[in-house]
mmCIF file of C-alpha atoms in Angstrom:
data_model
loop_
_atom_site.group_PDB
_atom_site.id
_atom_site.type_symbol
_atom_site.label_atom_id
_atom_site.label_comp_id
_atom_site.label_asym_id
_atom_site.label_seq_id
_atom_site.Cartn_x
_atom_site.Cartn_y
_atom_site.Cartn_z
ATOM 1 C CA GLY A 1 206.994 17.024 -90.779
ATOM 2 C CA LYS A 2 208.868 20.274 -91.168
ATOM 3 C CA MET A 3 208.549 21.253 -87.515
ATOM 4 C CA THR A 4 211.047 18.631 -86.383
ATOM 5 C CA ASP A 5 213.659 20.272 -88.646
ATOM 6 C CA PHE A 6 213.769 23.228 -86.272
ATOM 7 C CA TRP A 7 216.557 22.296 -83.910
ATOM 8 C CA LEU A 8 219.144 24.546 -82.459
ATOM 9 C CA LYS A 9 222.087 22.383 -81.485
ATOM 10 C CA VAL A 10 225.730 22.215 -80.558
ATOM 11 C CA ARG A 11 227.733 19.976 -82.873
ATOM 12 C CA ASP A 12 230.707 17.887 -81.739
ATOM 13 C CA GLY A 13 234.021 19.560 -82.333
ATOM 14 C CA TYR A 14 232.529 22.980 -83.137
ATOM 15 C CA VAL A 15 231.922 26.046 -81.021
ATOM 16 C CA GLY A 16 228.391 27.358 -80.690
ATOM 17 C CA MET A 17 224.834 26.520 -81.644
ATOM 18 C CA SER A 18 223.477 26.468 -85.168
ATOM 19 C CA TYR A 19 220.079 25.914 -86.767
ATOM 20 C CA ASN A 20 219.487 22.568 -88.475
ATOM 21 C CA HIS A 21 216.940 23.773 -91.004
ATOM 22 C CA LEU A 22 219.356 26.277 -92.613
ATOM 23 C CA PRO A 23 222.688 25.779 -94.438
ATOM 24 C CA LEU A 24 225.654 24.862 -92.245
ATOM 25 C CA SER A 25 228.513 25.560 -94.631
ATOM 26 C CA MET A 26 229.809 28.326 -96.822
ATOM 27 C CA PRO A 27 229.013 29.844 -99.221
ATOM 28 C CA GLU A 28 225.366 28.679 -98.867
ATOM 29 C CA ALA A 29 225.043 30.018 -95.310
ATOM 30 C CA ALA A 30 226.211 33.465 -96.474
ATOM 31 C CA ASP A 31 223.820 33.420 -99.458
ATOM 32 C CA VAL A 32 220.795 32.685 -97.249
ATOM 33 C CA SER A 33 221.883 35.259 -94.669
ATOM 34 C CA GLU A 34 222.434 37.988 -97.275
ATOM 35 C CA ALA A 35 219.125 37.225 -99.018
ATOM 36 C CA ASN A 36 217.257 37.465 -95.661
ATOM 37 C CA PRO A 37 218.905 40.296 -93.731
ATOM 38 C CA SER A 38 216.237 40.345 -91.009
ATOM 39 C CA ASP A 39 216.535 36.589 -90.290
ATOM 40 C CA GLY A 40 218.588 36.159 -87.115
ATOM 41 C CA MET A 41 218.728 32.379 -87.590
ATOM 42 C CA ALA A 42 220.377 32.775 -90.995
ATOM 43 C CA ALA A 43 222.795 35.380 -89.591
ATOM 44 C CA ASN A 44 223.618 33.033 -86.714
ATOM 45 C CA ASN A 45 224.489 30.157 -89.060
ATOM 46 C CA HIS A 46 226.548 32.432 -91.307
ATOM 47 C CA ALA A 47 228.536 33.618 -88.274
ATOM 48 C CA TRP A 48 228.819 30.028 -86.994
ATOM 49 C CA CYS A 49 230.511 29.029 -90.282
ATOM 50 C CA LEU A 50 232.886 32.005 -90.043
ATOM 51 C CA PHE A 51 233.688 31.254 -86.399
ATOM 52 C CA ASN A 52 234.408 27.565 -87.007
ATOM 53 C CA GLY A 53 235.953 27.982 -90.465
ATOM 54 C CA ILE A 54 233.445 25.758 -92.286
ATOM 55 C CA GLY A 55 233.947 26.190 -96.008
ATOM 56 C CA THR A 56 235.756 29.458 -95.288
ATOM 57 C CA PRO A 57 238.826 30.689 -93.404
ATOM 58 C CA LYS A 58 238.080 31.368 -89.703
ATOM 59 C CA GLN A 59 236.992 34.946 -88.997
ATOM 60 C CA GLN A 60 236.117 34.823 -85.313
ATOM 61 C CA LYS A 61 236.042 38.576 -84.594
ATOM 62 C CA LEU A 62 233.624 39.133 -87.459
ATOM 63 C CA ALA A 63 231.530 36.153 -86.293
ATOM 64 C CA LEU A 64 231.233 37.685 -82.822
ATOM 65 C CA LYS A 65 230.149 41.032 -84.296
ATOM 66 C CA MET A 66 227.421 39.221 -86.248
ATOM 67 C CA TRP A 67 226.348 37.145 -83.233
ATOM 68 C CA ARG A 68 226.126 40.251 -81.054
ATOM 69 C CA LYS A 69 223.948 41.994 -83.651
ATOM 70 C CA ALA A 70 221.664 38.956 -84.042
ATOM 71 C CA ALA A 71 221.447 38.558 -80.242
ATOM 72 C CA ASP A 72 220.436 42.226 -79.959
ATOM 73 C CA LYS A 73 217.612 41.488 -82.408
ATOM 74 C CA GLY A 74 216.439 38.572 -80.239
ATOM 75 C CA ASN A 75 218.081 35.506 -81.789
ATOM 76 C CA ALA A 76 218.438 32.588 -79.356
ATOM 77 C CA GLY A 77 221.379 30.829 -81.027
ATOM 78 C CA ALA A 78 223.440 34.001 -81.242
ATOM 79 C CA SER A 79 222.669 34.803 -77.580
ATOM 80 C CA TYR A 80 223.884 31.336 -76.554
ATOM 81 C CA ASN A 81 227.017 31.711 -78.681
ATOM 82 C CA MET A 82 227.851 35.075 -77.110
ATOM 83 C CA ALA A 83 227.322 33.570 -73.634
ATOM 84 C CA TYR A 84 229.706 30.724 -74.501
ATOM 85 C CA CYS A 85 232.403 33.159 -75.657
ATOM 86 C CA TYR A 86 232.107 35.218 -72.455
ATOM 87 C CA MET A 87 232.076 32.082 -70.309
ATOM 88 C CA PHE A 88 235.384 30.797 -71.662
ATOM 89 C CA GLY A 89 236.996 34.062 -72.771
ATOM 90 C CA VAL A 90 236.929 33.118 -76.456
ATOM 91 C CA VAL A 91 237.808 36.197 -78.594
ATOM 92 C CA VAL A 92 236.403 38.420 -75.796
ATOM 93 C CA LYS A 93 237.644 38.852 -72.217
ATOM 94 C CA GLN A 94 236.113 36.251 -69.847
ATOM 95 C CA ASP A 95 233.169 37.949 -68.073
ATOM 96 C CA ASP A 96 230.727 36.127 -65.791
ATOM 97 C CA GLN A 97 228.152 38.941 -65.807
ATOM 98 C CA MET A 98 228.044 39.196 -69.612
ATOM 99 C CA CYS A 99 227.890 35.405 -69.797
ATOM 100 C CA SER A 100 224.958 35.312 -67.414
ATOM 101 C CA ASP A 101 223.149 38.151 -69.252
ATOM 102 C CA PHE A 102 223.484 36.410 -72.610
ATOM 103 C CA PHE A 103 222.343 33.040 -71.181
ATOM 104 C CA ALA A 104 219.260 34.729 -69.713
ATOM 105 C CA LYS A 105 218.605 36.310 -73.105
ATOM 106 C CA TYR A 106 219.043 32.901 -74.775
ATOM 107 C CA HIS A 107 216.314 31.403 -72.574
ATOM 108 C CA ARG A 108 213.908 34.291 -73.223
ATOM 109 C CA CYS A 109 214.537 34.249 -76.976
ATOM 110 C CA ARG A 110 214.339 30.472 -77.218
ATOM 111 C CA VAL A 111 210.777 30.266 -75.905
ATOM 112 C CA HIS A 112 209.678 33.112 -78.169
ATOM 113 C CA GLU A 113 211.496 31.746 -81.220
ATOM 114 C CA ARG A 114 210.066 28.249 -80.868
ATOM 115 C CA GLN A 115 206.552 29.674 -80.508
ATOM 116 C CA LEU A 116 206.984 31.840 -83.619
ATOM 117 C CA PHE A 117 208.255 28.867 -85.568
ATOM 118 C CA ILE A 118 205.326 26.677 -84.474
ATOM 119 C CA ASN A 119 202.863 29.467 -85.337
ATOM 120 C CA ASN A 120 204.437 29.919 -88.781
ATOM 121 C CA GLN A 121 204.264 26.178 -89.410
ATOM 122 C CA SER A 122 200.563 26.002 -88.535
ATOM 123 C CA VAL A 123 199.839 29.005 -90.783
ATOM 124 C CA LEU A 124 201.699 27.293 -93.657
ATOM 125 C CA GLN A 125 199.880 24.007 -93.026
ATOM 126 C CA GLN A 126 196.546 25.841 -93.004
ATOM 127 C CA MET A 127 197.389 27.494 -96.353
ATOM 128 C CA GLU A 128 198.320 24.105 -97.819
ATOM 129 C CA LYS A 129 194.978 22.649 -96.676
ATOM 130 C CA GLU A 130 193.045 25.529 -98.211
ATOM 131 C CA LYS A 131 194.905 25.071 -101.516
ATOM 132 C CA GLU A 132 193.983 21.394 -101.606
ATOM 133 C CA GLY A 133 190.316 22.274 -101.153
ATOM 134 C CA PRO A 134 187.639 20.033 -99.576
#
């Protein structure tokens, strides 16, 4: 079902992780992100498109600003993407400590995020069942 759509993954030839269940190109990614300003997953995908230039010119500095903000709010993908940039010195100065901090944050957020997603799915499934009736 829907739960298997929730994958955070790195795609060949692109930098960073993105969420499978949300748009992965512009302008759709921006539309979803702007319509749901508190959704870190949507913000992460929007920034991922800007960083990699998918359906839009590359805007890597802006992408990093967005990733940092989403990471601060507890988004796993954005935390991973910041760690990657610090690991290899992409856009930012290479920094092992920052890299390590963001990877640690990624692991913490990931567990929490997956649990939230699973909880939301079971709530939605329960509502569907109740609508169908006995």
